[in-house]
mmCIF file of C-alpha atoms in Angstrom:
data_model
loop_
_atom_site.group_PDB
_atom_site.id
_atom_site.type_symbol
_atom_site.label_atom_id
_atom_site.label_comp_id
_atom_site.label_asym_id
_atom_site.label_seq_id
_atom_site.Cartn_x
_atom_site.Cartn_y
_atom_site.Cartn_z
ATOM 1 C CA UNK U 1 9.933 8.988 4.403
ATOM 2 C CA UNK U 2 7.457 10.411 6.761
ATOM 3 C CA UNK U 3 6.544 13.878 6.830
ATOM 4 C CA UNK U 4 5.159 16.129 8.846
ATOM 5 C CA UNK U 5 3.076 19.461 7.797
ATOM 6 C CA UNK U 6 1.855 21.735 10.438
ATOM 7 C CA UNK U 7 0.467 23.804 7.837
ATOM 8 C CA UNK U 8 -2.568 24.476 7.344
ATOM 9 C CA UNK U 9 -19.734 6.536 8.524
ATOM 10 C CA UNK U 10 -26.631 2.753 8.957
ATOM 11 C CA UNK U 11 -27.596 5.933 6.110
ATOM 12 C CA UNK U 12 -28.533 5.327 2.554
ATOM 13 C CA UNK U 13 -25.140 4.302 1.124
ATOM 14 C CA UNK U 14 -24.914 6.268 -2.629
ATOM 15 C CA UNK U 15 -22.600 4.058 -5.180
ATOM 16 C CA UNK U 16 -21.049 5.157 -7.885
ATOM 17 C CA UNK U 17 -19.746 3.535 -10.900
ATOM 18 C CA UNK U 18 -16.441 1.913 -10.605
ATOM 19 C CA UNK U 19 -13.426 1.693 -12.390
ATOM 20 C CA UNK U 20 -11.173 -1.493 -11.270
ATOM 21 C CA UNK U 21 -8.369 -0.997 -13.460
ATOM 22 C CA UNK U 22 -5.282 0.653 -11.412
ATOM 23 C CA UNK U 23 -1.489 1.283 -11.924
ATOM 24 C CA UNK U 24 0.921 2.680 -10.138
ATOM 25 C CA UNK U 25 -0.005 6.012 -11.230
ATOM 26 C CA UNK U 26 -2.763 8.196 -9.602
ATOM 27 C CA UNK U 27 -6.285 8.155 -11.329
ATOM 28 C CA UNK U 28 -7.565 11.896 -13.081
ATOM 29 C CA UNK U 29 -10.413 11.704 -11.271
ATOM 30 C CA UNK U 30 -11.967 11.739 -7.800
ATOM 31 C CA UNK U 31 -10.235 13.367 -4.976
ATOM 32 C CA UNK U 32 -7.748 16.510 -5.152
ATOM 33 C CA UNK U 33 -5.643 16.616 -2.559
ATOM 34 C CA UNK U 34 -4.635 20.559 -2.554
ATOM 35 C CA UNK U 35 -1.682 22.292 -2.076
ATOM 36 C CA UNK U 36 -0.448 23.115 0.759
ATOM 37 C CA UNK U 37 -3.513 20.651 2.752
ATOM 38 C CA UNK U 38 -1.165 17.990 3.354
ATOM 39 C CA UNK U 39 -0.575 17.146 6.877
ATOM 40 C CA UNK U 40 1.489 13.832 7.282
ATOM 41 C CA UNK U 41 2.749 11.415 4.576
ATOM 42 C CA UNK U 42 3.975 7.664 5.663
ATOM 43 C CA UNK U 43 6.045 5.524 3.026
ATOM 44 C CA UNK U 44 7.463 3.181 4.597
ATOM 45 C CA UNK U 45 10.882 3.556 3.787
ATOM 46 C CA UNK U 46 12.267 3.765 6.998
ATOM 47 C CA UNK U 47 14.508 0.713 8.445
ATOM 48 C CA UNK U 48 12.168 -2.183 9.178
ATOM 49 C CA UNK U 49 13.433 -2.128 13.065
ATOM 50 C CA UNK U 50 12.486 1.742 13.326
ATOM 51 C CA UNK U 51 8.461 1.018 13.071
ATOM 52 C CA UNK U 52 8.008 0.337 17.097
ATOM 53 C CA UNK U 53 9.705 3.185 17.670
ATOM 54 C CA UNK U 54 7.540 5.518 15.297
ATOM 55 C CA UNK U 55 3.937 3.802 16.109
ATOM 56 C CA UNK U 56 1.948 2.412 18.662
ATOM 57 C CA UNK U 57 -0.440 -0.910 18.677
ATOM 58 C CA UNK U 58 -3.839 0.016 17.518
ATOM 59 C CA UNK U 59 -5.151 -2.248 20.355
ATOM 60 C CA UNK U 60 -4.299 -2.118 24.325
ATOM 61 C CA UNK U 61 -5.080 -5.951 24.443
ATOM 62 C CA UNK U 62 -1.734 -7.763 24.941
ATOM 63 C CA UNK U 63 -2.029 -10.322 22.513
ATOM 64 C CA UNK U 64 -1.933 -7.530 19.689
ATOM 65 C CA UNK U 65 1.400 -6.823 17.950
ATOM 66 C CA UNK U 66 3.110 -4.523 15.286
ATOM 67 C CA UNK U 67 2.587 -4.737 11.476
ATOM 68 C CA UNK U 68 6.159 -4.838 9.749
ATOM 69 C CA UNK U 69 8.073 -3.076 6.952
ATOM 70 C CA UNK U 70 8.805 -5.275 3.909
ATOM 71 C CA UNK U 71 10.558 -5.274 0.609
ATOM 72 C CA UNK U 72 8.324 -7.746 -1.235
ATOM 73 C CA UNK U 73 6.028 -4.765 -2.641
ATOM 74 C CA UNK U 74 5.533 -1.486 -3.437
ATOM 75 C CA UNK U 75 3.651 0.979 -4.584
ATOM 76 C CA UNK U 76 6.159 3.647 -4.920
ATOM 77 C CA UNK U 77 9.795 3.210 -3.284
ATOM 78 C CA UNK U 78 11.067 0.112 -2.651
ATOM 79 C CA UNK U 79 9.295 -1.092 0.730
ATOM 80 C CA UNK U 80 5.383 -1.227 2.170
ATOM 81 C CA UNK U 81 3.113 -2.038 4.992
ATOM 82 C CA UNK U 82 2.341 -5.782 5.704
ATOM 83 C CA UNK U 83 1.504 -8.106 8.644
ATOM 84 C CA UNK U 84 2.651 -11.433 9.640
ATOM 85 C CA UNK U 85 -0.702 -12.530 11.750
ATOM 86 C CA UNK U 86 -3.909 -11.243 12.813
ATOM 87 C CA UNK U 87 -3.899 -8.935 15.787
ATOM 88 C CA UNK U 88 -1.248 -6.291 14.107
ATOM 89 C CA UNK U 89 -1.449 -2.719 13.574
ATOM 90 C CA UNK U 90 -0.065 0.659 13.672
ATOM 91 C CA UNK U 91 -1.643 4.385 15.133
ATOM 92 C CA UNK U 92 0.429 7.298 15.357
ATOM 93 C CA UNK U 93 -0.317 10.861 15.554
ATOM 94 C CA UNK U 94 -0.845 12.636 12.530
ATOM 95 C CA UNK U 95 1.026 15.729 13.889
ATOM 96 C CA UNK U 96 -1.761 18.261 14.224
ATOM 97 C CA UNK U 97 -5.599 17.723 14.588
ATOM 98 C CA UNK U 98 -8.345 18.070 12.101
ATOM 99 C CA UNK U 99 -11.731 19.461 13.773
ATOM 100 C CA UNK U 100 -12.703 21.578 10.591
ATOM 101 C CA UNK U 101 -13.530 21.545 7.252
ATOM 102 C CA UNK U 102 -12.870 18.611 5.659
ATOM 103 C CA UNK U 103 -10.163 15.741 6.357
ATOM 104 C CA UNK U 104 -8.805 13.204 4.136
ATOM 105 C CA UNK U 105 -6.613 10.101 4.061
ATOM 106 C CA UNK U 106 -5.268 8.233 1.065
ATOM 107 C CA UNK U 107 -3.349 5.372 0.448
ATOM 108 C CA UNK U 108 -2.464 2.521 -1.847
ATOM 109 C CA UNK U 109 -3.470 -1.598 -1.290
ATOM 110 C CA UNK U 110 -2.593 -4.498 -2.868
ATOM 111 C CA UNK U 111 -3.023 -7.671 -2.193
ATOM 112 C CA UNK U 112 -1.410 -10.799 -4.866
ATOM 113 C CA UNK U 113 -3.537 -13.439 -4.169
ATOM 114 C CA UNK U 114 -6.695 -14.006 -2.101
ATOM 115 C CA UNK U 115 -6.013 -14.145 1.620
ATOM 116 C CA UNK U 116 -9.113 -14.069 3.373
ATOM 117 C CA UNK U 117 -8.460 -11.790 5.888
ATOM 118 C CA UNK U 118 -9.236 -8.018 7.275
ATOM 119 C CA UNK U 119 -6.444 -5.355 6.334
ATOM 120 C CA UNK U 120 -7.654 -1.556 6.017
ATOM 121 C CA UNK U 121 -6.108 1.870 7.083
ATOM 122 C CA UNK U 122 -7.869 4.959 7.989
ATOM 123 C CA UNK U 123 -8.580 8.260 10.587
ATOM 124 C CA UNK U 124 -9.371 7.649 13.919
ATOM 125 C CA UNK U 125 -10.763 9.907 16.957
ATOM 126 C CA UNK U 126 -8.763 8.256 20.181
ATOM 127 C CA UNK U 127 -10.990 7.182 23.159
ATOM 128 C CA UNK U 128 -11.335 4.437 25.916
ATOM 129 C CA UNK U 129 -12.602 2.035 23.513
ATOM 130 C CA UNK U 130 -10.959 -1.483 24.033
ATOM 131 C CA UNK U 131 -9.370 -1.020 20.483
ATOM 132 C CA UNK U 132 -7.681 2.842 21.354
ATOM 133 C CA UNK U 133 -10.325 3.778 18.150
ATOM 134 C CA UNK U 134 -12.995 5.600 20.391
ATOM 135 C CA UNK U 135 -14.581 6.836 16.552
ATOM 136 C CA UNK U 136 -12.944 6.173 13.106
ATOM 137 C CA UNK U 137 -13.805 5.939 8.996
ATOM 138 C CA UNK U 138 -11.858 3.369 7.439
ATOM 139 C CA UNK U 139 -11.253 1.407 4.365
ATOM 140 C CA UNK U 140 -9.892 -2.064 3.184
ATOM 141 C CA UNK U 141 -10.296 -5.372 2.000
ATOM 142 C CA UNK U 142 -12.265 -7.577 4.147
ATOM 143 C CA UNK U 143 -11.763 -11.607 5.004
ATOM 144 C CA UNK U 144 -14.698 -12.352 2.212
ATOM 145 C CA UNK U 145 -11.776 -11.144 -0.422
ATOM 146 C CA UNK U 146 -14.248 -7.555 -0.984
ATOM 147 C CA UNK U 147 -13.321 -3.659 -0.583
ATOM 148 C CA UNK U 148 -15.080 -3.052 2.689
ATOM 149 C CA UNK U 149 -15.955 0.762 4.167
ATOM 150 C CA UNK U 150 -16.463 0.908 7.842
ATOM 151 C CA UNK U 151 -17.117 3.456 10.658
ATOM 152 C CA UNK U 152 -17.701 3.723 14.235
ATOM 153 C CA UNK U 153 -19.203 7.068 15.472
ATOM 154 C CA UNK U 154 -18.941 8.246 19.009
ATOM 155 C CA UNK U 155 -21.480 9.009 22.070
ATOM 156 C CA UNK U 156 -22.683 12.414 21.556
ATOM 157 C CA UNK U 157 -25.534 14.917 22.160
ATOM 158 C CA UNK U 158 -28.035 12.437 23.262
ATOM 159 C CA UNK U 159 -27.195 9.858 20.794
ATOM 160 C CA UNK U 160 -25.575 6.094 21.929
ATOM 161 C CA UNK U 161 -22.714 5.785 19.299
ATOM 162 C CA UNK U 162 -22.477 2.917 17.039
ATOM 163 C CA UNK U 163 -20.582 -0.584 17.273
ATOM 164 C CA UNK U 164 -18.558 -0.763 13.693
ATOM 165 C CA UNK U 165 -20.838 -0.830 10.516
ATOM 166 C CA UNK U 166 -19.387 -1.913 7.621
ATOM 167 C CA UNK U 167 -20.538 -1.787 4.309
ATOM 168 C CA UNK U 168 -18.808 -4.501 1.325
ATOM 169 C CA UNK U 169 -19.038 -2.186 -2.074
ATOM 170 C CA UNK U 170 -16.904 -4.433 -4.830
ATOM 171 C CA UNK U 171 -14.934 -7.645 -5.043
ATOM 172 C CA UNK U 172 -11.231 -7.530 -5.109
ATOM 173 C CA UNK U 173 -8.344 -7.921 -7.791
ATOM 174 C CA UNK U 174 -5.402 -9.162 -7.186
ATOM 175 C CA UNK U 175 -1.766 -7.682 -8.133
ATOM 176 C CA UNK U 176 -3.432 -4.256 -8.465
ATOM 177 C CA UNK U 177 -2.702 -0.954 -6.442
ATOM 178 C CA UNK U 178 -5.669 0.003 -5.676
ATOM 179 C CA UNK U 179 -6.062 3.954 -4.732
ATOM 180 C CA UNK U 180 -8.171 4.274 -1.817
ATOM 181 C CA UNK U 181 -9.427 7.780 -0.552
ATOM 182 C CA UNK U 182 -11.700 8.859 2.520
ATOM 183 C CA UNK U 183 -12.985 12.009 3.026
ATOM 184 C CA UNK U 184 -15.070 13.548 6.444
ATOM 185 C CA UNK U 185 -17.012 16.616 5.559
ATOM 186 C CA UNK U 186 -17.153 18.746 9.624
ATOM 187 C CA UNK U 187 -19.690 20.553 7.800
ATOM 188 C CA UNK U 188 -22.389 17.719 7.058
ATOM 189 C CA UNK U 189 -20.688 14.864 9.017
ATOM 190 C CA UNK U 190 -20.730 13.357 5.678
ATOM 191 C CA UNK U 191 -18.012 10.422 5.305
ATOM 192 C CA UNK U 192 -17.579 9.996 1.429
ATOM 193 C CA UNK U 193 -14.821 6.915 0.451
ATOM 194 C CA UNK U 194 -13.714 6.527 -3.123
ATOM 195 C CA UNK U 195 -11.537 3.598 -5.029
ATOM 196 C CA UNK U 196 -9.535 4.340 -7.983
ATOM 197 C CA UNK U 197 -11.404 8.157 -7.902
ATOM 198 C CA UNK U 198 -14.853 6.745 -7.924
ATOM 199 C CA UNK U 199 -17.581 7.123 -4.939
ATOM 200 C CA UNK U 200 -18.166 3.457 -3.840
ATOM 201 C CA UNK U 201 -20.118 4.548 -0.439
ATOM 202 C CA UNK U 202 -21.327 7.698 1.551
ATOM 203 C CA UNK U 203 -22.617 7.789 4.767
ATOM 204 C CA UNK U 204 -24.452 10.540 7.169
ATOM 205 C CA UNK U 205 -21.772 9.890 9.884
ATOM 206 C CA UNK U 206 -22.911 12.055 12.511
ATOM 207 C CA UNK U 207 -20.437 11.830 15.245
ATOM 208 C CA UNK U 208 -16.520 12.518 15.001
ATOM 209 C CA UNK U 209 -14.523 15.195 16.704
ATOM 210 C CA UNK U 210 -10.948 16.192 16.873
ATOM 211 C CA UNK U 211 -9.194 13.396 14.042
ATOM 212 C CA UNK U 212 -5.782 13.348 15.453
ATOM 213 C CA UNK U 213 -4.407 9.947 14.366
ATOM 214 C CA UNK U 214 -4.547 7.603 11.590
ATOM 215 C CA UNK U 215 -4.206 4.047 11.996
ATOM 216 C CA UNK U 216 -3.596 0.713 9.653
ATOM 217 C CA UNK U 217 -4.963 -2.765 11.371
ATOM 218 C CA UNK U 218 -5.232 -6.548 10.912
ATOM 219 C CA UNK U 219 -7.812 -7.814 13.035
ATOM 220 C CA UNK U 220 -8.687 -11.139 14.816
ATOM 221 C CA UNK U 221 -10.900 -12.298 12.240
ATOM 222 C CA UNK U 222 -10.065 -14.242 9.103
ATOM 223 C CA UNK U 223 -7.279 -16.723 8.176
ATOM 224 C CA UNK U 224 -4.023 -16.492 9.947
ATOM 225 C CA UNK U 225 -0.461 -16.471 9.316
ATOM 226 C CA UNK U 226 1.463 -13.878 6.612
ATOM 227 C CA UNK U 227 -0.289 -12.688 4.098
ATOM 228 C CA UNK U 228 0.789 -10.932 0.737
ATOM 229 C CA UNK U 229 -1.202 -7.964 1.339
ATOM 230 C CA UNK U 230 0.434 -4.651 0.999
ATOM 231 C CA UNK U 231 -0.079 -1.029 1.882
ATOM 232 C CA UNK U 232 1.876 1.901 0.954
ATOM 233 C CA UNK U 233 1.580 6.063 0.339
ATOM 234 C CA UNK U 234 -0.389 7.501 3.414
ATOM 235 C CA UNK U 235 -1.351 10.974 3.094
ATOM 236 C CA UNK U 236 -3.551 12.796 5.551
ATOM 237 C CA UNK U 237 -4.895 16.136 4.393
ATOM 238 C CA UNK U 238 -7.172 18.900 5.046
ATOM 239 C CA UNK U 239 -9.303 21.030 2.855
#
């Protein structure tokens, strides 16, 4: 059930040694989430009809349409995030915003067989950007069947912004939860993103403000129709 806590990413990419076997059970190492730093958690266990009313469309185009709540996976529970076609997504308000210090998101993906197509979660600065994303980090699997990292930075002190970079770090396995974690340091403008604990890409992001929302999307590239890809577990923390 969803939660809410009102409590307290081109640069030289640095990769880390990866581990690629996962279960359904956190991994010892990498990031800590601390106590007392989490801000919103997302499960997915609410009634399949009750995600419009929770969540917005990442995009403001009209063609773009809600991911859906499934039973077919998951990672803890008994239902997940999925998407029937391209152009689907969900943004919602993490409850507070994060302008300090350093925020994280973490969540779980699986997919059971290749798909070839974009699915990937992460934090997002709103804007007037076509997408509602004016600057983001995020994290997935991309239509070449690969973990992908990705950011967009915004327009600030003197500098343009970026378009999204993305960065492909290691090919994917299949009926595997896969632990994904990104972190954005306010103090270095760092973005750091981790898989199963390890560092698989950092980036001088220089450019992110107020976080305020996190977001999940399916974009307009890649193969269409349903796809047995699966996310699950959203936490959004601060430390």
């Amino acid at each position: 059930m969803r939660k809410f806590q009102l409590a307290c990413m081109v640069a030289a990419a640095a990769l880390g040694t990866i581990t690629l076997s996962c279960s359904k059970k956190s991994s010892p190492i990498g990031p800590v989430i601390p106590a007392g730093g989490v801000i919103f958690n997302e499960g997915f266990e609410e009634h399949p009809d009750s995600l419009g009313l929770l969540y917005a469309q990442v995009s403001y185009a009209s063609n773009w349409g809600l991911m859906t709540i499934t039973d077919s996976a998951a990672h803890a529970g008994k239902q997940s995030l999925t998407c029937d076609s391209n152009c689907t997504g969900i943004k919602g308000t993490i409850g507070t915003e994060i302008e300090d210090s350093t925020a994280g998101i973490q969540f779980y993906l699986m997919a059971k067989k290749p798909e070839e197509t974009d699915f990937s979660a992460g934090l997002a600065q709103l804007g007037s950007a076509g997408n509602g994303l004016f600057a983001f980090v995020g994290m997935g699997i991309d239509k070449s069947d690969s973990f992908t990292c990705f950011y967009q930075q915004q327009p600030d002190n003197g500098n343009s912004g970026t378009g999204m970079i993305q960065k492909n770090v290691v090919p994917l396995g299949f009926n595997k939860w896969y632990k994904c974690n990104i972190e954005y340091n306010y103090g270095n403008d760092t973005a750091t993103y981790f898989l199963n604990g390890a560092v698989v890409y950092k980036v001088d992001f220089g450019g992110m403000q107020a976080i305020s929302d996190f977001f999940a999307i399916r974009d307009s590239l890649g193969s269409q129709g349903p796809k047995d890809y699966y996310l699950d577990d959203i936490t959004v923390y601060k430390k």
